[in-house]
Tab-separated table of C-alpha atoms in Angstrom:
chain	number	residue	atom	x	y	z
A	1463	MET	CA	-8.635	-77.564	-28.017
A	1464	ALA	CA	-5.521	-79.582	-28.602
A	1465	ASP	CA	-2.335	-78.257	-27.163
A	1466	GLN	CA	-0.218	-76.579	-29.764
A	1467	GLU	CA	3.428	-77.486	-29.942
A	1468	PRO	CA	5.498	-74.501	-28.764
A	1469	GLN	CA	7.628	-72.885	-31.451
A	1470	ARG	CA	11.333	-73.369	-31.116
A	1471	PRO	CA	13.227	-70.142	-30.706
A	1472	SER	CA	15.665	-69.456	-33.533
A	1473	GLN	CA	19.300	-69.528	-32.645
A	1474	GLU	CA	20.856	-66.097	-32.302
A	1475	PHE	CA	23.982	-65.173	-34.244
A	1476	ASN	CA	27.011	-64.991	-31.962
A	1477	PRO	CA	29.950	-63.018	-33.458
A	1478	ARG	CA	32.313	-64.319	-30.768
A	1479	ASP	CA	31.608	-67.921	-31.760
A	1480	LEU	CA	32.201	-67.044	-35.405
A	1481	THR	CA	35.527	-65.409	-34.561
A	1482	GLN	CA	36.608	-68.562	-32.718
A	1483	GLN	CA	35.609	-70.613	-35.759
A	1484	PHE	CA	37.764	-68.517	-38.064
A	1485	GLU	CA	40.731	-68.786	-35.710
A	1486	GLN	CA	40.289	-72.555	-35.849
A	1487	LEU	CA	40.004	-72.281	-39.639
A	1488	LEU	CA	43.351	-70.499	-39.965
A	1489	ARG	CA	45.054	-73.019	-37.680
A	1490	THR	CA	43.571	-75.890	-39.679
A	1491	ARG	CA	44.697	-74.478	-43.001
A	1492	ARG	CA	48.221	-73.998	-41.729
A	1493	LEU	CA	48.354	-77.519	-40.281
A	1494	ASN	CA	47.068	-79.093	-43.500
A	1495	THR	CA	49.672	-77.153	-45.496
A	1496	LEU	CA	52.484	-78.362	-43.243
A	1497	ILE	CA	51.244	-81.959	-43.478
A	1498	GLU	CA	51.106	-81.836	-47.270
A	1499	ARG	CA	54.585	-80.315	-47.507
A	1500	SER	CA	56.011	-83.073	-45.297
A	1501	ARG	CA	54.622	-85.859	-47.519
A	1502	PRO	CA	56.581	-87.149	-50.528
A	1503	ARG	CA	55.279	-85.701	-53.787
A	1504	HIS	CA	53.801	-87.890	-56.532
A	1505	PRO	CA	52.676	-86.710	-59.977
A	1506	SER	CA	49.118	-87.839	-59.283
A	1507	GLN	CA	49.017	-86.341	-55.822
A	1508	SER	CA	46.495	-83.573	-55.413
A	1509	SER	CA	47.026	-80.141	-53.855
A	1510	PRO	CA	46.503	-79.589	-50.114
A	1511	TYR	CA	43.029	-80.236	-48.739
A	1512	PRO	CA	40.555	-77.373	-49.054
A	1513	SER	CA	39.825	-75.619	-45.802
A	1514	PRO	CA	36.842	-76.782	-43.748
A	1515	THR	CA	34.042	-74.277	-43.301
A	1516	PRO	CA	32.822	-73.795	-39.723
A	1517	SER	CA	29.115	-74.313	-39.249
A	1518	ARG	CA	27.007	-71.293	-38.342
A	1519	HIS	CA	25.225	-73.195	-35.543
A	1520	SER	CA	27.853	-75.609	-34.240
A	1521	SER	CA	30.639	-73.514	-32.811
A	1522	HIS	CA	31.201	-75.916	-29.896
A	1523	HIS	CA	32.234	-78.753	-32.226
A	1524	ALA	CA	35.236	-77.606	-34.231
A	1525	PRO	CA	36.238	-79.898	-37.119
A	1526	HIS	CA	39.166	-82.210	-36.641
A	1527	PRO	CA	42.318	-80.767	-38.256
A	1528	LEU	CA	42.769	-83.831	-40.465
A	1529	SER	CA	39.167	-84.208	-41.581
A	1530	ARG	CA	38.531	-83.738	-45.307
A	1531	PRO	CA	35.697	-81.244	-45.961
A	1532	THR	CA	33.372	-81.393	-48.913
A	1533	GLN	CA	34.008	-79.243	-51.947
A	1534	ASN	CA	30.715	-77.388	-51.486
A	1535	ASN	CA	31.691	-76.254	-48.009
A	1536	ALA	CA	35.127	-75.178	-49.149
A	1537	SER	CA	33.730	-73.038	-51.946
A	1538	ALA	CA	31.430	-71.228	-49.499
A	1539	LEU	CA	34.331	-69.420	-47.854
A	1540	PRO	CA	34.586	-65.674	-48.486
A	1541	THR	CA	37.563	-64.422	-50.424
A	1542	TYR	CA	40.090	-62.254	-48.604
A	1543	SER	CA	43.196	-61.605	-50.626
A	1544	SER	CA	45.469	-60.733	-47.702
A	1545	LEU	CA	45.338	-64.383	-46.640
A	1546	ARG	CA	47.505	-65.062	-49.679
A	1547	ASN	CA	50.109	-62.630	-48.342
A	1548	HIS	CA	51.270	-65.023	-45.625
A	1549	PRO	CA	54.691	-66.309	-46.704
A	1550	LYS	CA	55.272	-69.995	-46.004
A	1551	GLU	CA	59.035	-69.554	-45.787
A	1552	MET	CA	61.557	-66.773	-46.347
A	1553	SER	CA	63.607	-66.523	-49.514
A	1554	PRO	CA	66.331	-64.053	-50.624
A	1555	PRO	CA	65.762	-61.876	-53.703
A	1556	GLN	CA	66.470	-63.666	-56.965
A	1557	ASP	CA	65.169	-61.418	-59.755
A	1558	ALA	CA	65.980	-57.798	-60.640
A	1559	ASN	CA	62.661	-56.381	-59.396
A	1560	SER	CA	63.026	-58.028	-56.002
A	1561	GLN	CA	66.614	-56.819	-55.676
A	1562	ARG	CA	65.558	-53.294	-56.602
A	1563	PHE	CA	62.803	-53.355	-53.971
A	1564	ARG	CA	65.265	-54.667	-51.388
A	1565	ASN	CA	67.700	-51.838	-52.113
A	1566	ASN	CA	64.880	-49.313	-51.796
A	1567	LEU	CA	63.760	-50.668	-48.412
A	1568	ILE	CA	67.324	-50.839	-47.113
A	1569	SER	CA	67.775	-47.178	-48.092
A	1570	LEU	CA	64.504	-46.153	-46.435
A	1571	SER	CA	65.486	-47.977	-43.242
A	1572	PHE	CA	68.148	-45.328	-42.581
A	1573	LYS	CA	65.546	-42.560	-42.270
A	1574	PRO	CA	64.750	-43.020	-38.541
A	1575	ILE	CA	68.443	-43.334	-37.633
A	1576	GLN	CA	68.755	-39.550	-37.778
A	1577	TYR	CA	66.194	-39.321	-34.964
A	1578	GLU	CA	68.832	-40.783	-32.624
A	1579	ASN	CA	71.347	-37.957	-33.200
A	1580	PRO	CA	71.970	-36.321	-29.760
A	1581	GLY	CA	72.669	-32.919	-31.309
A	1582	LEU	CA	69.415	-32.981	-33.302
A	1583	LEU	CA	67.491	-34.108	-30.220
A	1584	ASP	CA	68.790	-31.075	-28.328
A	1585	GLU	CA	67.832	-28.798	-31.229
A	1586	ALA	CA	64.363	-30.326	-31.286
A	1587	LEU	CA	63.837	-29.889	-27.551
A	1588	ALA	CA	64.821	-26.234	-27.859
A	1589	VAL	CA	61.840	-25.442	-30.124
A	1590	ILE	CA	59.206	-27.314	-28.068
A	1591	PRO	CA	57.249	-25.335	-25.422
A	1592	LEU	CA	57.788	-28.038	-22.818
A	1593	ASP	CA	55.836	-26.302	-20.025
A	1594	ARG	CA	52.769	-26.094	-22.240
A	1595	ILE	CA	53.083	-29.652	-23.550
A	1596	TYR	CA	53.645	-31.244	-20.131
A	1597	GLY	CA	50.902	-29.137	-18.557
A	1598	GLU	CA	48.321	-30.241	-21.136
A	1599	ALA	CA	49.504	-33.851	-20.832
A	1600	GLU	CA	49.158	-33.772	-17.032
A	1601	ASP	CA	45.609	-32.367	-17.248
A	1602	GLU	CA	44.525	-35.003	-19.778
A	1603	SER	CA	46.210	-37.806	-17.836
A	1604	GLN	CA	44.400	-36.858	-14.613
A	1605	LEU	CA	41.102	-36.658	-16.499
A	1606	LEU	CA	41.613	-40.157	-17.932
A	1607	GLN	CA	42.544	-41.527	-14.511
A	1608	ALA	CA	39.412	-40.023	-12.971
A	1609	LYS	CA	37.302	-41.494	-15.765
A	1610	ALA	CA	38.825	-44.940	-15.171
A	1611	ALA	CA	38.283	-44.665	-11.401
A	1612	SER	CA	34.606	-43.926	-11.963
A	1613	ILE	CA	34.234	-47.203	-13.879
A	1614	GLY	CA	35.725	-49.444	-11.211
A	1615	PRO	CA	38.792	-50.099	-9.071
A	1616	ARG	CA	40.375	-52.393	-11.695
A	1617	ALA	CA	39.784	-50.125	-14.684
A	1618	LYS	CA	42.848	-48.599	-16.302
A	1619	PRO	CA	43.075	-45.267	-18.130
A	1620	GLU	CA	42.800	-45.578	-21.894
A	1621	TRP	CA	46.075	-43.701	-22.413
A	1622	GLY	CA	49.125	-43.267	-20.205
A	1623	TYR	CA	50.945	-40.050	-19.365
A	1624	GLN	CA	53.518	-40.485	-22.159
A	1625	ASP	CA	50.667	-40.988	-24.635
A	1626	CYS	CA	49.139	-37.727	-23.429
A	1627	VAL	CA	52.479	-35.984	-23.991
A	1628	ILE	CA	52.504	-37.124	-27.642
A	1629	ARG	CA	48.855	-36.098	-28.065
A	1630	ALA	CA	49.589	-32.607	-26.718
A	1631	LEU	CA	52.644	-32.387	-28.982
A	1632	LEU	CA	50.478	-33.390	-31.958
A	1633	ARG	CA	47.965	-30.602	-31.297
A	1634	TRP	CA	50.684	-27.953	-30.925
A	1635	PHE	CA	52.587	-29.160	-34.001
A	1636	LYS	CA	49.511	-29.097	-36.246
A	1637	ARG	CA	47.927	-25.878	-34.994
A	1638	THR	CA	50.958	-23.716	-34.210
A	1639	PHE	CA	54.362	-24.940	-35.340
A	1640	PHE	CA	54.276	-26.397	-38.879
A	1641	SER	CA	52.606	-25.144	-42.088
A	1642	PHE	CA	51.303	-27.121	-45.051
A	1643	VAL	CA	52.533	-25.909	-48.457
A	1644	ASN	CA	50.349	-26.062	-51.541
A	1645	ASN	CA	51.912	-23.543	-53.949
A	1646	PRO	CA	54.442	-21.386	-52.077
A	1647	PRO	CA	53.729	-17.623	-52.226
A	1648	CYS	CA	55.933	-15.279	-54.212
A	1649	PRO	CA	58.978	-14.212	-52.157
A	1650	VAL	CA	58.764	-10.663	-53.585
A	1651	CYS	CA	55.084	-9.667	-53.625
A	1652	ALA	CA	53.472	-12.618	-51.769
A	1653	ALA	CA	51.111	-13.219	-54.702
A	1654	PRO	CA	50.041	-16.750	-55.697
A	1655	THR	CA	52.442	-18.794	-57.812
A	1656	VAL	CA	51.975	-21.276	-60.646
A	1657	ALA	CA	53.799	-24.625	-60.758
A	1658	LEU	CA	56.257	-25.062	-63.630
A	1659	GLY	CA	57.624	-28.518	-62.796
A	1660	MET	CA	60.825	-29.876	-61.295
A	1661	THR	CA	64.313	-28.360	-61.387
A	1662	PRO	CA	67.713	-29.785	-60.319
A	1663	PRO	CA	68.767	-29.042	-56.731
A	1664	THR	CA	71.687	-26.741	-55.992
A	1665	PRO	CA	74.725	-28.075	-54.081
A	1666	GLU	CA	73.458	-26.370	-50.919
A	1667	GLU	CA	70.025	-27.962	-51.321
A	1668	LYS	CA	71.628	-31.358	-51.890
A	1669	ALA	CA	73.630	-30.910	-48.699
A	1670	ARG	CA	70.312	-30.579	-46.864
A	1671	SER	CA	68.984	-33.816	-48.396
A	1672	ALA	CA	66.772	-32.120	-50.992
A	1673	THR	CA	66.764	-34.604	-53.860
A	1674	ARG	CA	63.779	-32.903	-55.544
A	1675	VAL	CA	63.072	-29.192	-56.054
A	1676	GLU	CA	59.773	-27.808	-57.359
A	1677	LEU	CA	59.843	-24.614	-59.434
A	1678	TYR	CA	57.085	-21.965	-59.359
A	1679	ARG	CA	56.523	-18.569	-61.026
A	1680	CYS	CA	54.623	-15.633	-59.567
A	1681	SER	CA	51.353	-14.880	-61.353
A	1682	VAL	CA	51.890	-11.100	-60.885
A	1683	CYS	CA	55.564	-10.108	-60.940
A	1684	ARG	CA	56.763	-13.261	-62.757
A	1685	GLU	CA	59.454	-13.903	-60.123
A	1686	PHE	CA	60.594	-17.528	-59.700
A	1687	GLU	CA	60.310	-19.415	-56.426
A	1688	ARG	CA	62.027	-22.700	-55.576
A	1689	PHE	CA	60.514	-25.207	-53.173
A	1690	PRO	CA	63.176	-27.751	-52.112
A	1691	ARG	CA	61.766	-30.932	-50.590
A	1692	TYR	CA	64.166	-31.123	-47.666
A	1693	GLY	CA	64.831	-34.425	-45.927
A	1694	ASP	CA	67.157	-32.983	-43.294
A	1695	VAL	CA	65.383	-32.655	-39.946
A	1696	TRP	CA	67.548	-29.769	-38.712
A	1697	THR	CA	66.589	-27.747	-41.801
A	1698	LEU	CA	62.903	-28.525	-41.264
A	1699	LEU	CA	63.144	-27.204	-37.713
A	1700	GLN	CA	64.102	-23.872	-39.316
A	1701	THR	CA	61.767	-23.781	-42.344
A	1702	ARG	CA	58.752	-25.292	-40.489
A	1703	ARG	CA	56.832	-25.971	-43.677
A	1704	GLY	CA	56.263	-28.726	-46.196
A	1705	ARG	CA	53.916	-31.521	-47.162
A	1706	CYS	CA	53.405	-35.032	-45.819
A	1707	GLY	CA	57.079	-36.032	-46.012
A	1708	GLU	CA	58.357	-32.971	-44.161
A	1709	TRP	CA	55.536	-33.160	-41.619
A	1710	ALA	CA	56.232	-36.815	-40.794
A	1711	ASP	CA	59.999	-36.250	-40.636
A	1712	CYS	CA	59.874	-33.270	-38.304
A	1713	PHE	CA	57.076	-34.569	-36.076
A	1714	SER	CA	58.747	-37.977	-35.663
A	1715	MET	CA	61.916	-36.212	-34.550
A	1716	LEU	CA	60.028	-34.148	-31.978
A	1717	CYS	CA	58.292	-37.268	-30.629
A	1718	ARG	CA	61.685	-38.881	-30.174
A	1719	ALA	CA	62.961	-35.739	-28.430
A	1720	VAL	CA	60.269	-35.974	-25.716
A	1721	GLY	CA	61.071	-39.631	-25.091
A	1722	GLY	CA	58.685	-41.473	-27.390
A	1723	ARG	CA	59.582	-44.621	-29.302
A	1724	VAL	CA	59.046	-43.735	-32.938
A	1725	ARG	CA	58.457	-45.404	-36.271
A	1726	TRP	CA	58.491	-43.717	-39.680
A	1727	VAL	CA	55.894	-45.454	-41.887
A	1728	TRP	CA	56.382	-45.518	-45.655
A	1729	ASN	CA	53.496	-46.237	-48.014
A	1730	ALA	CA	54.193	-47.263	-51.611
A	1731	GLU	CA	51.292	-45.070	-52.798
A	1732	ASP	CA	53.148	-41.850	-51.907
A	1733	HIS	CA	52.359	-41.082	-48.281
A	1734	VAL	CA	54.277	-41.245	-44.998
A	1735	TRP	CA	53.271	-40.901	-41.352
A	1736	THR	CA	54.358	-41.755	-37.813
A	1737	GLU	CA	53.758	-44.523	-35.297
A	1738	VAL	CA	54.539	-44.182	-31.593
A	1739	TYR	CA	54.659	-47.005	-29.076
A	1740	SER	CA	52.151	-46.891	-26.218
A	1741	GLU	CA	53.429	-48.533	-23.044
A	1742	GLN	CA	49.914	-48.260	-21.671
A	1743	GLN	CA	48.349	-50.335	-24.447
A	1744	LYS	CA	51.475	-52.304	-25.424
A	1745	ARG	CA	51.054	-51.593	-29.120
A	1746	TRP	CA	52.086	-49.175	-31.858
A	1747	ILE	CA	49.743	-46.227	-32.391
A	1748	HIS	CA	49.056	-44.567	-35.743
A	1749	VAL	CA	49.755	-40.798	-35.732
A	1750	ASP	CA	49.438	-38.515	-38.770
A	1751	ALA	CA	50.543	-34.956	-37.983
A	1752	CYS	CA	49.139	-33.578	-41.271
A	1753	GLU	CA	45.625	-34.562	-40.244
A	1754	GLU	CA	46.100	-34.360	-36.469
A	1755	ALA	CA	45.008	-38.011	-36.514
A	1756	TRP	CA	45.560	-40.282	-33.505
A	1757	ASP	CA	45.005	-44.053	-33.567
A	1758	ASN	CA	42.919	-44.002	-36.749
A	1759	PRO	CA	44.681	-46.448	-39.086
A	1760	ARG	CA	41.638	-46.882	-41.359
A	1761	LEU	CA	41.816	-43.189	-42.267
A	1762	TYR	CA	43.568	-43.666	-45.597
A	1763	THR	CA	41.526	-46.498	-47.086
A	1764	GLU	CA	38.060	-45.850	-45.685
A	1765	GLY	CA	38.345	-42.082	-45.292
A	1766	TRP	CA	40.549	-40.927	-48.157
A	1767	GLY	CA	39.552	-43.723	-50.521
A	1768	LYS	CA	43.157	-44.837	-51.168
A	1769	LYS	CA	44.100	-48.282	-52.390
A	1770	MET	CA	47.304	-49.354	-50.682
A	1771	SER	CA	49.780	-52.154	-51.349
A	1772	TYR	CA	52.721	-51.802	-48.933
A	1773	CYS	CA	52.932	-50.017	-45.579
A	1774	ILE	CA	56.374	-50.610	-44.046
A	1775	ALA	CA	57.268	-49.189	-40.614
A	1776	PHE	CA	60.943	-48.332	-40.028
A	1777	SER	CA	62.558	-47.627	-36.677
A	1778	ALA	CA	65.983	-47.713	-35.070
A	1779	ASP	CA	65.150	-51.335	-34.126
A	1780	GLY	CA	64.304	-52.627	-37.610
A	1781	ALA	CA	61.342	-52.785	-39.971
A	1782	THR	CA	57.859	-54.332	-39.974
A	1783	ASP	CA	55.246	-54.867	-42.669
A	1784	VAL	CA	52.191	-53.212	-41.058
A	1785	THR	CA	49.954	-53.195	-44.151
A	1786	ARG	CA	47.248	-55.237	-42.423
A	1787	ARG	CA	46.872	-52.513	-39.787
A	1788	TYR	CA	45.929	-49.984	-42.458
A	1789	VAL	CA	44.214	-52.167	-45.081
A	1790	ARG	CA	41.454	-54.067	-43.288
A	1791	ASP	CA	39.521	-55.063	-46.426
A	1792	ALA	CA	42.175	-56.117	-48.924
A	1793	GLY	CA	39.604	-56.982	-51.578
A	1794	LYS	CA	38.178	-53.454	-51.540
A	1795	HIS	CA	41.115	-51.272	-50.525
A	1796	GLY	CA	44.188	-53.369	-51.321
A	1797	ALA	CA	46.428	-52.650	-54.313
A	1798	ASP	CA	48.572	-55.258	-56.060
A	1799	ARG	CA	51.633	-56.338	-54.073
A	1800	ASN	CA	53.815	-57.146	-57.044
A	1801	ARG	CA	57.203	-55.612	-56.229
A	1802	CYS	CA	58.496	-58.929	-54.932
A	1803	PRO	CA	57.132	-62.271	-53.709
A	1804	GLU	CA	55.854	-62.315	-50.131
A	1805	GLU	CA	58.552	-64.719	-48.970
A	1806	VAL	CA	61.180	-62.305	-50.324
A	1807	LEU	CA	59.631	-59.364	-48.476
A	1808	ALA	CA	59.716	-61.384	-45.249
A	1809	TRP	CA	63.399	-62.112	-45.895
A	1810	ILE	CA	64.156	-58.398	-46.433
A	1811	ILE	CA	62.303	-57.424	-43.244
A	1812	ARG	CA	64.289	-59.997	-41.290
A	1813	GLU	CA	67.529	-58.735	-42.843
A	1814	ILE	CA	66.823	-55.137	-41.761
A	1815	LYS	CA	65.954	-56.276	-38.231
A	1816	LYS	CA	69.192	-58.245	-38.033
A	1817	ILE	CA	71.229	-55.225	-39.127
A	1818	ARG	CA	69.570	-52.929	-36.582
A	1819	ARG	CA	69.617	-55.342	-33.636
A	1820	GLU	CA	72.905	-57.189	-33.915
A	1821	ASN	CA	74.679	-54.813	-31.517
A	1822	LEU	CA	71.886	-54.706	-28.928
A	1823	SER	CA	72.070	-56.537	-25.624
A	1824	LYS	CA	70.419	-59.927	-25.317
A	1825	ASP	CA	67.802	-58.459	-22.999
A	1826	ASP	CA	66.858	-55.822	-25.565
A	1827	GLN	CA	66.790	-58.396	-28.353
A	1828	LEU	CA	64.513	-60.629	-26.299
A	1829	ARG	CA	62.221	-57.719	-25.457
A	1830	LEU	CA	61.932	-56.758	-29.124
A	1831	LYS	CA	61.275	-60.382	-30.071
A	1832	PHE	CA	58.334	-60.514	-27.650
A	1833	GLU	CA	57.040	-57.224	-29.063
A	1834	ASP	CA	57.288	-58.630	-32.601
A	1835	GLU	CA	55.280	-61.684	-31.594
A	1836	ARG	CA	52.631	-59.554	-29.887
A	1837	GLU	CA	52.332	-57.308	-32.918
A	1838	GLY	CA	52.193	-60.290	-35.267
A	1839	LYS	CA	49.238	-61.624	-33.305
A	1840	GLU	CA	47.584	-58.206	-33.506
A	1841	LEU	CA	48.025	-57.994	-37.289
A	1842	ARG	CA	46.712	-61.524	-37.818
A	1843	GLY	CA	43.722	-60.647	-35.676
A	1844	TYR	CA	42.684	-57.947	-38.144
A	1845	VAL	CA	42.283	-60.624	-40.811
A	1846	VAL	CA	40.090	-62.762	-38.562
A	1847	ARG	CA	37.934	-59.824	-37.479
A	1848	ALA	CA	37.551	-58.644	-41.069
A	1849	LEU	CA	36.263	-62.082	-42.083
A	1850	ALA	CA	33.887	-62.206	-39.120
A	1851	ALA	CA	32.620	-58.706	-39.889
A	1852	GLU	CA	32.039	-59.689	-43.510
A	1853	PHE	CA	29.834	-62.585	-42.391
A	1854	GLY	CA	28.053	-60.301	-39.940
A	1855	ARG	CA	27.097	-57.914	-42.762
A	1856	ILE	CA	25.496	-60.711	-44.815
A	1857	ASN	CA	21.985	-61.903	-44.041
A	1858	ILE	CA	20.468	-65.328	-44.638
A	1859	SER	CA	19.740	-64.673	-48.317
A	1860	GLY	CA	23.355	-63.734	-48.947
A	1861	GLN	CA	22.708	-60.007	-49.283
A	1862	ARG	CA	24.500	-57.321	-47.303
A	1863	SER	CA	22.514	-56.037	-44.374
A	1864	ALA	CA	21.384	-52.437	-44.834
A	1865	SER	CA	20.682	-51.950	-41.130
A	1866	GLU	CA	24.339	-51.850	-40.114
A	1867	GLU	CA	25.971	-48.509	-40.775
A	1868	GLU	CA	29.636	-48.291	-41.591
A	1869	GLN	CA	31.750	-46.168	-39.287
A	1870	LYS	CA	32.218	-42.779	-40.879
A	1871	ILE	CA	35.868	-41.779	-41.245
A	1872	PRO	CA	36.756	-38.269	-42.446
A	1873	ALA	CA	38.302	-37.558	-45.824
A	1874	ARG	CA	41.633	-35.809	-46.132
A	1875	ALA	CA	41.713	-32.214	-44.847
A	1876	SER	CA	45.270	-31.060	-45.691
A	1877	GLY	CA	46.071	-29.685	-49.136
A	1878	THR	CA	43.809	-28.115	-51.748
A	1879	GLN	CA	40.835	-30.012	-53.180
A	1880	GLU	CA	42.477	-30.148	-56.615
A	1881	TRP	CA	45.691	-31.555	-55.124
A	1882	ARG	CA	43.801	-34.179	-53.093
A	1883	GLU	CA	41.798	-35.276	-56.134
A	1884	ALA	CA	44.952	-35.531	-58.259
A	1885	ARG	CA	46.415	-37.890	-55.658
A	1886	GLY	CA	43.193	-39.888	-55.270
A	1887	GLU	CA	42.836	-38.844	-51.618
A	1888	ALA	CA	39.648	-36.768	-51.674
A	1889	GLY	CA	37.476	-39.556	-50.288
A	1890	ASN	CA	35.614	-42.491	-51.794
A	1891	ARG	CA	33.770	-40.128	-54.146
A	1892	SER	CA	36.946	-38.754	-55.640
A	1893	PRO	CA	36.922	-39.106	-59.446
A	1894	HIS	CA	40.636	-40.010	-59.366
A	1895	ASN	CA	40.697	-42.565	-56.564
A	1896	ASP	CA	41.538	-45.365	-58.991
A	1897	GLN	CA	44.467	-43.493	-60.511
A	1898	PRO	CA	48.079	-43.658	-59.294
A	1899	PRO	CA	48.932	-40.778	-56.954
A	1900	ARG	CA	50.949	-37.797	-58.111
A	1901	GLU	CA	54.526	-37.790	-56.915
A	1902	GLY	CA	55.395	-35.421	-54.098
A	1903	HIS	CA	54.284	-36.490	-50.597
């Protein structure tokens, strides 16, 4: 019998190689754009070269940056709309909409400044059960250190002691200290109330930064109840109730009081939350006190079913567009970013950073610059990984693979079901998840 020729083993798909190819792709696109912009324009000159497509089986031979790919290869690239949100250069606002958005962001940037008030920090520390918080943090920190030691001598704990302090504070804040308000109960008979709409704030309510006041009527005794949406942290330490805005405000203040570096994150689709900086992991961590959520930035899009356009993080050190941290699949979960051009948004972000950092020492400015660069690399990495994951979910015939299960992320837990559905935050099955959210975070 004649010897049969042995079958050649098929090449296995290597996600790491594909990730490297996409990184090369992004560098190539940027280089080609810079080359085209540096050349003199001619009416017959074409647009910049289309981006080369990396081969599935030739990751060790990256295309030359100046090579011209074929049109067929260029059209094979997947679409990912957040790639279009990379400004080529910064530009100041020129039109009325851009100027209005700038004024709004400048106003929002003052929110975290109140977290630096020494008097408020003392008031915040006075309400925190420090012995309990530090005791829980110490127990968790030792557990994480023991877990790391069992892995190997060079392994590091996942979270540091300060991270454990914030985690313990989060549990206490959610389970013991603060209350979520749907419809406030009647102040006379404690019966349920019915919403009537908005009413103007009183001078006292305005003095406590309540720009909006909701009006309710008791369903039994017909007594009225006002629900001011306070923005003053000292007042919130007394009332200890509210919705997302009050929760994020008060919790961010308490995080700052125990020594954490804090960001207040504003979302254009009517939600706010907190970020804290982890010295252990050298990155900003997503924290949502309403949901007792820690380091789960995909919660809103993949869990709640929200479509999000802008997520801007404000701190005492400036502002950062962190949308890519929370919107990993812009084609599926991204909303239109039409409040201003991307180059204008970059200009506004830089302006806020300049205002906040101009009086800092050169050492602090340099440290923050390095942190900005590290975070920028992190945010760009989400785009690359999203593209690689999209290829990994597609089989040879171009269909999505059914064998790979998506990570399950919980839907929103705070608030009534009717309220969550009205805001489009009841999960991907919510009948209202394509509608604009109701005002009142």
